XYZ file of C-alpha atoms in Angstrom:
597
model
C 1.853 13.963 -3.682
C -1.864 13.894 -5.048
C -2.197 14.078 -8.689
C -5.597 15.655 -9.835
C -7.194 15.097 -12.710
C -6.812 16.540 -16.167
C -10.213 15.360 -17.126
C -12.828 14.436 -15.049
C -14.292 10.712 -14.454
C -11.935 10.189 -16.912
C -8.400 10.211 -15.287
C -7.599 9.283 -11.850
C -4.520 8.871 -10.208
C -3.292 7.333 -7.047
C -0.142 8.173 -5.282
C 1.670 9.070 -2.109
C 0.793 12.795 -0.790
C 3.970 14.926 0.172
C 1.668 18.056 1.228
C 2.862 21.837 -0.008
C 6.573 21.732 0.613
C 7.023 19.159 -2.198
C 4.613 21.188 -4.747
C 6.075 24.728 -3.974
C -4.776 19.449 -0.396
C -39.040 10.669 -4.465
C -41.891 12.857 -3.789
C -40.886 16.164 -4.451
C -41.753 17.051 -0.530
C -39.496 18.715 1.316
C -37.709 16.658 3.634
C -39.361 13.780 2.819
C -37.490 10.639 4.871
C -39.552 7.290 4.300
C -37.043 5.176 7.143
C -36.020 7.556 9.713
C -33.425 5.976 12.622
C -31.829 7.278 15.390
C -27.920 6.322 16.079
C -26.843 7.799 19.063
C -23.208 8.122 20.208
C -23.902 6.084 23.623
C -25.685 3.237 21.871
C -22.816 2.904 18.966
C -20.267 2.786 21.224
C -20.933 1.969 25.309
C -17.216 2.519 26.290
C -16.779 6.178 24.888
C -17.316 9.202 27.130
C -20.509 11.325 26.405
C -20.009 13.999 24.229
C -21.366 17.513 24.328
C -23.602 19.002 21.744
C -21.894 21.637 19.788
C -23.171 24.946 19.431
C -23.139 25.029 15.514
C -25.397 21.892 15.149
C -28.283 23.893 16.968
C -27.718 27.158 14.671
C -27.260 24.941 11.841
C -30.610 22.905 12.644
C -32.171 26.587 12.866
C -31.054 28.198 9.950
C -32.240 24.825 7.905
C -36.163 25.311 9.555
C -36.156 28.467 8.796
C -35.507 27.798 4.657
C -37.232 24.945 4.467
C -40.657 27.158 5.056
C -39.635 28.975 1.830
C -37.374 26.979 -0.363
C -39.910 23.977 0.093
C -42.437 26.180 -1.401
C -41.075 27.767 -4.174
C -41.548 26.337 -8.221
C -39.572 24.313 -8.499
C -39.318 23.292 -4.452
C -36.423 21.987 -2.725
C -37.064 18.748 -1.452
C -33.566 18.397 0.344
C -31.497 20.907 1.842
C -28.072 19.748 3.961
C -25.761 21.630 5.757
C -22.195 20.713 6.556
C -19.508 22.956 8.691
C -15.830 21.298 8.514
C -13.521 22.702 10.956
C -9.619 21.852 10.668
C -6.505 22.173 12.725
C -3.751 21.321 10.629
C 0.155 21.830 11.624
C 2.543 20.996 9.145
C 6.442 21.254 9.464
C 8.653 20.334 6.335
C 12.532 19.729 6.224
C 14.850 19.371 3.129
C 18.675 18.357 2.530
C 19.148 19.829 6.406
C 17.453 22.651 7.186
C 13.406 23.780 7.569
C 11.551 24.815 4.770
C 8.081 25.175 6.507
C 6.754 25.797 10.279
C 2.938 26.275 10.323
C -0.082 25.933 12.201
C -3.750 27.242 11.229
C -7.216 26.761 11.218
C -10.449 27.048 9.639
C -14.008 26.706 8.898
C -15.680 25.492 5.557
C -19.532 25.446 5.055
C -20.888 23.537 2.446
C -24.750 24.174 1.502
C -26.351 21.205 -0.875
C -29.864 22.286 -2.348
C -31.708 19.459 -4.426
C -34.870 20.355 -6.582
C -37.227 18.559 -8.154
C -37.464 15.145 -6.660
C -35.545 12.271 -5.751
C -36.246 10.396 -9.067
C -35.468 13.923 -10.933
C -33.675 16.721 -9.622
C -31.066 19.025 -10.555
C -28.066 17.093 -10.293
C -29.275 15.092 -13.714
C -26.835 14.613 -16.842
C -28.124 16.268 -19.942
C -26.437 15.007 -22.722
C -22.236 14.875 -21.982
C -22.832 17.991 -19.617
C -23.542 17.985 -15.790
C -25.690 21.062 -14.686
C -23.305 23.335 -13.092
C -24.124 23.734 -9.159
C -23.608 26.853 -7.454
C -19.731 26.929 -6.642
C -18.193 24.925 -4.041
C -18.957 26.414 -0.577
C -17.936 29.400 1.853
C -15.580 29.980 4.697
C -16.966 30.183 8.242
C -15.434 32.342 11.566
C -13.986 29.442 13.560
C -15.974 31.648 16.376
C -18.960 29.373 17.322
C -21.188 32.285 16.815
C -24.404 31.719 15.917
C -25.748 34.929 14.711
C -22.617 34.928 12.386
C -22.659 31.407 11.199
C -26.511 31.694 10.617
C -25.747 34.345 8.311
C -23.289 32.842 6.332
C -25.695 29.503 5.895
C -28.017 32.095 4.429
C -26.581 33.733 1.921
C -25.118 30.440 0.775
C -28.546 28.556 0.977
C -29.770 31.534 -1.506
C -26.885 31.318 -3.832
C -27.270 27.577 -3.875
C -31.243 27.283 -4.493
C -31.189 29.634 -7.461
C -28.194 27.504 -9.335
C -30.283 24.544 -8.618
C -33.890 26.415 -9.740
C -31.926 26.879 -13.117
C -30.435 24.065 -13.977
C -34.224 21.927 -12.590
C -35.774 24.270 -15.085
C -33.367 23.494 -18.090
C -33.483 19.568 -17.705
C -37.801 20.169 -17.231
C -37.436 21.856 -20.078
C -34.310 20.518 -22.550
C -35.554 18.042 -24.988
C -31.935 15.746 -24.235
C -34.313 14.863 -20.757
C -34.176 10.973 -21.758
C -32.776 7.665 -20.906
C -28.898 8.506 -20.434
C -27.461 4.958 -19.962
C -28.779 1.502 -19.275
C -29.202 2.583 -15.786
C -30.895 6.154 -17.342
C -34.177 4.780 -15.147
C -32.408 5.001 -11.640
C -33.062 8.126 -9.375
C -30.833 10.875 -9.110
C -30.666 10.676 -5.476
C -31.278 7.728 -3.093
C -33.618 8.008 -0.067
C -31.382 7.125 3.252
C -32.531 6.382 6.546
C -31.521 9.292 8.741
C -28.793 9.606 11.846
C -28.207 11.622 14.713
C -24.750 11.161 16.260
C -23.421 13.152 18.674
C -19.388 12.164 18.987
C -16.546 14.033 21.111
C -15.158 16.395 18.957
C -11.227 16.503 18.376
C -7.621 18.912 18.913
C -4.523 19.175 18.379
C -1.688 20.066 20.421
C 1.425 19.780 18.709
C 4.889 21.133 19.499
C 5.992 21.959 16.442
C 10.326 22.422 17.894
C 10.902 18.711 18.187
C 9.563 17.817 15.001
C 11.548 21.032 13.239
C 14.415 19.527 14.816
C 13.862 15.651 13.020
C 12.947 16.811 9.985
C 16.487 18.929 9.857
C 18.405 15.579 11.527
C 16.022 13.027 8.992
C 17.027 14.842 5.875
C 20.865 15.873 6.540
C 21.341 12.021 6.903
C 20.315 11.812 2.719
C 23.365 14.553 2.046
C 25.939 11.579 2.931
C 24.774 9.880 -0.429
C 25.827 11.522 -3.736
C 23.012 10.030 -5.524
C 20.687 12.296 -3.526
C 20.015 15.135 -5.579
C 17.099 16.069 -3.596
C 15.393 15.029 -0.367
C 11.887 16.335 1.275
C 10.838 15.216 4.472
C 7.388 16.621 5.882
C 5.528 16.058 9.326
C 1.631 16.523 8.829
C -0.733 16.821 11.544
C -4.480 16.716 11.317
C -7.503 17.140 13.556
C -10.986 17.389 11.207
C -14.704 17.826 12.984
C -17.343 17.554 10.781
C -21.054 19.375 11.571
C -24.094 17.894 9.539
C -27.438 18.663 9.374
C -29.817 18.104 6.738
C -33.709 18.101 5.799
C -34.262 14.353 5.848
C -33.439 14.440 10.176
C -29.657 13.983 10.327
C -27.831 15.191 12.593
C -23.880 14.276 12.606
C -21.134 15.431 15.083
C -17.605 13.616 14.493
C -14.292 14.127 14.332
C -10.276 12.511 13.278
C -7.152 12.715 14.060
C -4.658 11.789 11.943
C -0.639 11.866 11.497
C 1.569 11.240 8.859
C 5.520 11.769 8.074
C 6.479 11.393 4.582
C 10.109 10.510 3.616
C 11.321 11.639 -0.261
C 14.655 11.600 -2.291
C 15.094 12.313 -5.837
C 18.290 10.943 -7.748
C 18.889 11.236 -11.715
C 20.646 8.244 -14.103
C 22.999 9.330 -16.727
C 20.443 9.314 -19.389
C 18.249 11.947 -17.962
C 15.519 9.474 -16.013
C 14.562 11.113 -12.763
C 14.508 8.531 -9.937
C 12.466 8.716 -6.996
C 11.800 6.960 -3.585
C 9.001 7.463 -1.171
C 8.489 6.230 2.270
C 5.544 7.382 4.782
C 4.587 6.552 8.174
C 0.653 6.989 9.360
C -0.547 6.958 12.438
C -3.451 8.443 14.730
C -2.170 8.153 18.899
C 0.687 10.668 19.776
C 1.994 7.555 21.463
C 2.260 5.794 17.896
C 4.733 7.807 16.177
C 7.939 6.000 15.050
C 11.043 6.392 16.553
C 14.642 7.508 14.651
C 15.717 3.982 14.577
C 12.488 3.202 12.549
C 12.939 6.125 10.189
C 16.680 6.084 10.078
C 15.918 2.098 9.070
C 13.401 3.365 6.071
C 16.165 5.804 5.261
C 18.992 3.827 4.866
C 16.765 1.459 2.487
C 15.815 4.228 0.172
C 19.117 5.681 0.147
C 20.558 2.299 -1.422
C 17.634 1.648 -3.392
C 18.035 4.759 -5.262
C 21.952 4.460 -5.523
C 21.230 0.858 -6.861
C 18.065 2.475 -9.635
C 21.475 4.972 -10.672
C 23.412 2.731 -11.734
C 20.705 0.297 -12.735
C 20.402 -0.471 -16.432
C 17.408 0.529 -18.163
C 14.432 -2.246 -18.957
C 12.854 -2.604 -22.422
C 9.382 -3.528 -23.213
C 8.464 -6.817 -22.222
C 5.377 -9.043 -22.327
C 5.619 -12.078 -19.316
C 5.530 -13.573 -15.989
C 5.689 -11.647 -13.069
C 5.640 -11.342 -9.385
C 4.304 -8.398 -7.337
C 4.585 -7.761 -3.836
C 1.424 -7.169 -1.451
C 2.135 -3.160 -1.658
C 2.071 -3.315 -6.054
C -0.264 -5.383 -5.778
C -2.864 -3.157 -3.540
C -2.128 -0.762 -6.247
C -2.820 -2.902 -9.178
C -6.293 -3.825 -7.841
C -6.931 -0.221 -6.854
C -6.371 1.137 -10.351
C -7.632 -2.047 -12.453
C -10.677 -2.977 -10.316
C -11.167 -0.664 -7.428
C -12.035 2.482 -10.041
C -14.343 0.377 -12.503
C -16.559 -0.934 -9.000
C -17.831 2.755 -7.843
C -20.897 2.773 -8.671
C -21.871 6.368 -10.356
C -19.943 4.602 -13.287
C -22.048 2.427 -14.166
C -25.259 4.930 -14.686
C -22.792 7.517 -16.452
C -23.250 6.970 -20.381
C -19.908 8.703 -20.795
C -18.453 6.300 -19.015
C -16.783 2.983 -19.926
C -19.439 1.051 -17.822
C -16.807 -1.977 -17.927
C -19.042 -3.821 -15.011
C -22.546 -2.466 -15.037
C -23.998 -5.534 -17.129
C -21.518 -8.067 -14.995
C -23.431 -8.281 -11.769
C -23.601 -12.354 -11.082
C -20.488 -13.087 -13.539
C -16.853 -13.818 -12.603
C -14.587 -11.144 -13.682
C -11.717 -12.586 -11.054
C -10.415 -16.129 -10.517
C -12.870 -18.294 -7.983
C -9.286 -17.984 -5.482
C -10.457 -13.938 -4.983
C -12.878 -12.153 -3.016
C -12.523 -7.801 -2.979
C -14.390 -6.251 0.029
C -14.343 -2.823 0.314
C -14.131 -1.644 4.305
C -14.056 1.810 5.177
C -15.191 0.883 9.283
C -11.388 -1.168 9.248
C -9.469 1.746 11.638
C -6.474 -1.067 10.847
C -5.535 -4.294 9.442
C -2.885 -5.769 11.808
C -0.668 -3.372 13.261
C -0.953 -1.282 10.288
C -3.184 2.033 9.886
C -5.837 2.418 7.214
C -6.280 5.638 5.264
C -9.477 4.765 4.153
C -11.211 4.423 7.544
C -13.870 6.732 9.059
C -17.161 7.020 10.372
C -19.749 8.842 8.084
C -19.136 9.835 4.210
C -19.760 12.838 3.263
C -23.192 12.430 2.818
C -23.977 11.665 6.123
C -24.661 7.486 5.499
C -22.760 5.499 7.837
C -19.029 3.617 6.922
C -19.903 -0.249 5.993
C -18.154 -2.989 4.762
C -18.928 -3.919 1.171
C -18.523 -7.320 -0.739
C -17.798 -6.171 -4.560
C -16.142 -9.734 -5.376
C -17.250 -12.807 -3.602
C -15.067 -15.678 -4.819
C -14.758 -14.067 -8.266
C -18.101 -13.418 -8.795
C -18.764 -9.710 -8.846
C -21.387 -8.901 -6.617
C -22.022 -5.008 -5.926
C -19.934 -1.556 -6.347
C -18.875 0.886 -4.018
C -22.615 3.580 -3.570
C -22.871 7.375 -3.131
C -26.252 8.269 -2.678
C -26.315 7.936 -6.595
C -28.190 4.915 -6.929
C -28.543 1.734 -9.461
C -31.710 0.172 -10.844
C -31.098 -2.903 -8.477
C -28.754 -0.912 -6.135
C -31.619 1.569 -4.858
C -29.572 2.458 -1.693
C -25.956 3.948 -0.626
C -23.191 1.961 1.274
C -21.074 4.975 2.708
C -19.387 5.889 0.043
C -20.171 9.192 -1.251
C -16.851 10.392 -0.797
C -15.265 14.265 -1.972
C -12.609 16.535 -0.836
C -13.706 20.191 0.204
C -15.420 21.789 -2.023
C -15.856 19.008 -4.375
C -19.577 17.130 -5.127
C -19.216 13.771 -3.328
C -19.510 10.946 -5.792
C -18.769 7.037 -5.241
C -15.068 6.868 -4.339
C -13.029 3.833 -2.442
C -12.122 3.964 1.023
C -10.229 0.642 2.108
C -10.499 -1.678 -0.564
C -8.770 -5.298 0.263
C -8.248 -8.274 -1.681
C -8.931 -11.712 0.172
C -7.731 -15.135 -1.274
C -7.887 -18.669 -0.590
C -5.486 -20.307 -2.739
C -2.068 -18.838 -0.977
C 1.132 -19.967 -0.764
C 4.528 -18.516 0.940
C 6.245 -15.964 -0.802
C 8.981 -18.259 -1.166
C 6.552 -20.700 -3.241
C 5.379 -17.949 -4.753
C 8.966 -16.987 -6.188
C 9.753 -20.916 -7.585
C 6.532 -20.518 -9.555
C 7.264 -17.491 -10.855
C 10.820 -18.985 -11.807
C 8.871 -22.088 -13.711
C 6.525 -19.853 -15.711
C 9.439 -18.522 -17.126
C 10.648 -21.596 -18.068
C 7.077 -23.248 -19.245
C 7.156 -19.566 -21.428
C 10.331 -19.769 -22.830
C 11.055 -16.503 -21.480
C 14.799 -14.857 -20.389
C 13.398 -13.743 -16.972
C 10.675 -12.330 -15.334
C 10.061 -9.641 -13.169
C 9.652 -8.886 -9.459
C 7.838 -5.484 -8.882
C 9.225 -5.044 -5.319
C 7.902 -1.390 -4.741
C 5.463 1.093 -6.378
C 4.634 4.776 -6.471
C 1.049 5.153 -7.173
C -0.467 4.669 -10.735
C -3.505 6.094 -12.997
C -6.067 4.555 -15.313
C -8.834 5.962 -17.599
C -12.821 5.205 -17.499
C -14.878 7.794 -19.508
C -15.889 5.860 -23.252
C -13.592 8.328 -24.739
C -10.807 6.816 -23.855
C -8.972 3.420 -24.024
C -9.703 0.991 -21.173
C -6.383 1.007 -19.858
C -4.271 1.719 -16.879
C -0.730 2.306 -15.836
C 0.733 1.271 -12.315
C 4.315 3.111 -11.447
C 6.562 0.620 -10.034
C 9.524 2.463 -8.122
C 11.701 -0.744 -7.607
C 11.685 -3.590 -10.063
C 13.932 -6.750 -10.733
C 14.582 -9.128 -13.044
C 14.059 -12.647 -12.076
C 15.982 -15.118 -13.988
C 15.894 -18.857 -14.490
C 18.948 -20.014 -15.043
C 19.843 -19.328 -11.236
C 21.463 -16.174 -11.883
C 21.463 -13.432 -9.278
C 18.386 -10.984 -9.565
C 19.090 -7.730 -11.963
C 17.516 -4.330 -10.859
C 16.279 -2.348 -13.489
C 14.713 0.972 -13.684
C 11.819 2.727 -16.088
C 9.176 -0.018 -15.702
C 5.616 1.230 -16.093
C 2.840 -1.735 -15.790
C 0.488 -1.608 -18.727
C -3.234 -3.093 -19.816
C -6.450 -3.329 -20.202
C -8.340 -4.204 -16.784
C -10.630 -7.544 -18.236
C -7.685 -9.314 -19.532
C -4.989 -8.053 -16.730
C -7.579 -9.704 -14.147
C -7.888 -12.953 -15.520
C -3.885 -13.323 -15.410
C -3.647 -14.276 -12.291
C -2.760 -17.843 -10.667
C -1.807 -17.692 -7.010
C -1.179 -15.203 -4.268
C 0.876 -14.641 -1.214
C 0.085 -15.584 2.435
C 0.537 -11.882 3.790
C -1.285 -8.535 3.261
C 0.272 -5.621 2.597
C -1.318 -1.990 3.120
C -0.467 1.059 0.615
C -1.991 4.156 2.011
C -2.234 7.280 0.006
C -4.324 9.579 -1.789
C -6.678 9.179 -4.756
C -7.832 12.289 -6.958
C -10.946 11.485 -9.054
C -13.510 14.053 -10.396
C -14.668 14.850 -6.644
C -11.327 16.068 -5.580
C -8.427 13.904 -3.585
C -9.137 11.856 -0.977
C -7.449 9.328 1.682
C -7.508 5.691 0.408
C -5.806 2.643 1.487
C -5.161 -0.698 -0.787
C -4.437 -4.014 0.540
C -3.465 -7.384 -0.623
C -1.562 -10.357 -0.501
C 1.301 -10.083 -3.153
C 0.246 -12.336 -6.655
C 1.273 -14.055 -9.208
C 0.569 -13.541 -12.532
C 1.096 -15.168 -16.213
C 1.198 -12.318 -18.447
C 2.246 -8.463 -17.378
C 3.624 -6.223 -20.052
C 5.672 -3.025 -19.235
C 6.472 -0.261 -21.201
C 9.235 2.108 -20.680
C 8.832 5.114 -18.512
C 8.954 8.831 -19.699
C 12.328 10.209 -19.196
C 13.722 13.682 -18.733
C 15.915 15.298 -21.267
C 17.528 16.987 -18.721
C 21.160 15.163 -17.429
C 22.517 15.034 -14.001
C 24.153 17.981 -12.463
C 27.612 18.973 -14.075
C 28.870 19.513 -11.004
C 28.716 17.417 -8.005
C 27.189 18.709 -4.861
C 29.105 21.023 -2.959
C 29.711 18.524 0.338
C 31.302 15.943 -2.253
C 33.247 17.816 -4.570
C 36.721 16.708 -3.718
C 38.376 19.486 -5.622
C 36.913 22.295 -4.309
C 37.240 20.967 -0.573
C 40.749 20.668 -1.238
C 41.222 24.200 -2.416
C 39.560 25.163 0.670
C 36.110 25.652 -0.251
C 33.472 25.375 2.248
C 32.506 21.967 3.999
């Protein structure tokens, strides 16, 4: 499930994505390109198979000639025109409590035209005051026809419609007296200058039978109905194959594509008071060959099932300030929403933005134990898939791995093409969903340490920090369903994690006591400081982030940790109360009178 944003750059959310069945996705010279380099598909990788040229980059590459002999020369010119076709096959089947909800299988085209004017150092993209310049709407549908005439077309009404949003809004910041420093970083350029690249990869297909799968995802959630805490179960098969076209002024030319697959496993339960109670479970993968077999997801189900039984009869936690423990998986989380957020770097130029790092370059903001890389060319890390991985960002700069934290110290941000006054360049991460602006967004953002310990350690030290704090117990965040935090000035520098499973660890010897309606709590500077010691073993969370450029696939990793001081609140409840009833298949009375079984 992706949450979006309520207000941009100042909300964003990370969580598991369900899909639709669970929420019925410098010089002012035109083209100018000081370092120009050429990437081609053979030379990047020797052990691939050459790949053919597609059709649409050559009517793409003449459509784009063709306006820059006019849009370069008009007043105010365009200095940088790019062109992007997206092309997805996307088959989706969805099962819940037994029978199919969903069977589909389409695809489709999406252009996107981007039209700079001005110059790099000032263009149309610039903040005036608290406002961004609106842009001229988020794109067009193509024919999935490789038709050049027709595409050409399309590419030129939309380079029209896009040029005269971008004339205004050039001609309102040239002319609007709020044109002035906006930030600390107010003396950056609006848009970097980037080496160009032409790669030509193999695009990608799908061919899915879609009867097997509507078979499993029947079979996967009739196995919840045995369980009468299972009020609700969802269980959805996605499948994904995504080629991305690219041309653009400055000599790129990109051809690429993914495949991805991912099954998603949900149940919802109530408590007595009202508190809705939820577990997720997903599997991600990108070979047919890789998809996990019913003893793996019958394994995942049979956890979830007894978790949630467990969170129903668990009692409910009250605000607490103290030690705690959280596994690799929270933990991935709780650097994703605390740090990962605060490093991109379009944050740190924005004065509407909290700017908690832009004046921290050089400084430890981490213990000296800690060092964050963020690593969007990791395809996996062990035997586990990466959401974050792929080969280009959206605006066309290659995938790189990126040291934000180097033994505490913080060292650099996740770049768009938005650059920093000491951060001139981007790092591939200009990240946006369709018809979104790309911005700085994570990709794969892991957490490295050199002061580890077994889990087992890890637990005894948790179990002494209660005693050293006189405390009754402390907790063990086990499991976690996403979480949210706020940036923009406006609002308080804090964030909120959603554990899912959650125990009490006492010291006294007693056995551990699950509770339910834990939310994680703070304020990023003093929640990062907290920590003492970490885990030996990395755990991946993969899921989707929405942030002011749409949602997007992100994975989190890290080694569970250890920290001195975590306060909770208690999580929103529903005034709603359980069924009266109890579900048909285990109401004892009415199958004894005869009713239907």
């Amino acid at each position: 499930m992706s949450r979006f944003v309520v207000k941009a750059s100042q909300k964003f959310s990370l969580k598991f994505a369900f899909g639709a069945a669970l929420l019925l996705w410098t010089a002012g010279q035109i083209g100018a390109a000081p370092h120009t380099t050429a990437v081609h598909f053979d030379a990047a990788h020797p052990d691939a198979p050459a790949a053919k040229r597609s059709p649409l980059i050559a009517a793409m590459q003449a459509e784009l000639d063709r306006s820059l002999k006019t849009f370069g020369t008009q007043n105010p010119p365009a200095y940088f025109i790019g062109y992007t076709v997206t092309d997805s096959q996307r088959a989706n089947v969805s099962g819940s409590n037994g029978a199919l909800l969903t069977s589909t299988e389409d695809r489709n085209r999406w252009l996107e035209v981007s039209v700079r004017t001005g110059s790099y150092q000032l263009d149309d993209s610039h903040k005036v005051g608290d406002k961004e310049m609106p842009n001229g709407g988020p794109g067009a549908p193509v024919p999935v026809d490789d038709d050049a005439d027709v595409l050409r077309r399309a590419i030129w009404l939309e380079t029209d419609k896009q040029y005269r949003a971008a004339e205004q809004a050039y001609i309102k910041i040239k002319t609007g007296k709020e044109v002035k420093v906006e930030s600390l970083e107010g003396g950056a350029p609006d848009f970097s200058q980037e080496k160009s690249h032409v790669f030509i990869g193999p695009q990608v297909s799908l061919s899915v039978e879609r009867k097997p799968w509507e078979e499993k995802v029947r079979a996967y959630t009739k196995a919840f109905r045995d369980s009468t805490a299972v009020i609700n179960s969802i269980v959805t098969f996605t499948a994904q194959a995504q080629n991305d076209f690219q041309v653009t002024s400055e000599g790129t030319q990109l051809q690429y594509g993914q495949i991805r697959y991912r099954l998603e496993l949900f149940i919802q339960g109530k408590a007595p008071d009202g508190m809705d109670l939820e577990r997720y479970y997903n599997f991600d993968w990108v070979k047919p060959e890789e998809a996990p077999d019913d003893k793996a997801v019958y394994a995942a189900e049979t956890t979830m099932r007894k978790e949630l039984e467990g969170l129903v009869a668990a009692p409910l936690n009250e605000p607490s300030v103290g030690p705690a423990l959280l596994t690799g998986r929270a933990a991935a989380v709780f650097f994703h929403e605390v740090f990962g957020h605060r490093a991109e770097g379009h944050r740190q130029k924005d004065a509407s933005e909290g700017q908690t790092f832009a004046k921290m370059v050089g400084q430890p903001i981490l213990p000296s134990f800690l060092t964050v890389v963020d690593d969007t060319t990791m395809k996996k890390l062990g035997s586990q898939d990466l959401l974050g991985y792929y080969q280009f960002d959206d605006e066309g700069v290659p995938a790189q791995r990126v040291t934000l934290v180097d033994h505490g110290v913080l060292r650099g941000f996740e770049m768009s093409r938005s650059p920093l006054l000491g951060f001139p360049e981007s790092n591939g991460h200009g990240r946006r969903q369709l018809g979104a602006e790309p911005v700085s967004r994570q990709g794969n953002l892991i957490v490295e340490s050199n002061k580890t310990v077994s889990n087992a350690k890890l637990r005894e030290m948790l179990i002494e920090l209660v005693k050293q704090q006189n405390k009754p117990f402390g907790l063990l965040i086990d499991d976690i369903a996403g979480g949210f935090t706020f940036t923009g000035r406006g609002q308080p520098q804090a964030f909120q994690v959603l554990p899912l499973v959650v125990y009490k660890v006492f010291a006294d010897g007693r056995p551990d006591q699950l509770v339910r309606g834990v939310d994680i709590v703070g304020t990023p500077l003093a929640a990062l400081t907290k920590i003492v010691a970490t885990g030996d073993t990395q755990e991946v969370f993969n899921g989707y982030c929405g942030a002011e450029s749409g949602s997007v696939p992100v994975a989190a990793a890290s080694p569970a940790i250890l920290t001195t001081e975590l306060e909770v609140q208690k999580k929103e409840s529903s005034t709603d109360r359980p069924p009266i009833l109890p579900a048909p298949a285990h109401d004892s009375v009415a199958l004894k009178a005869g009713g239907a079984q």
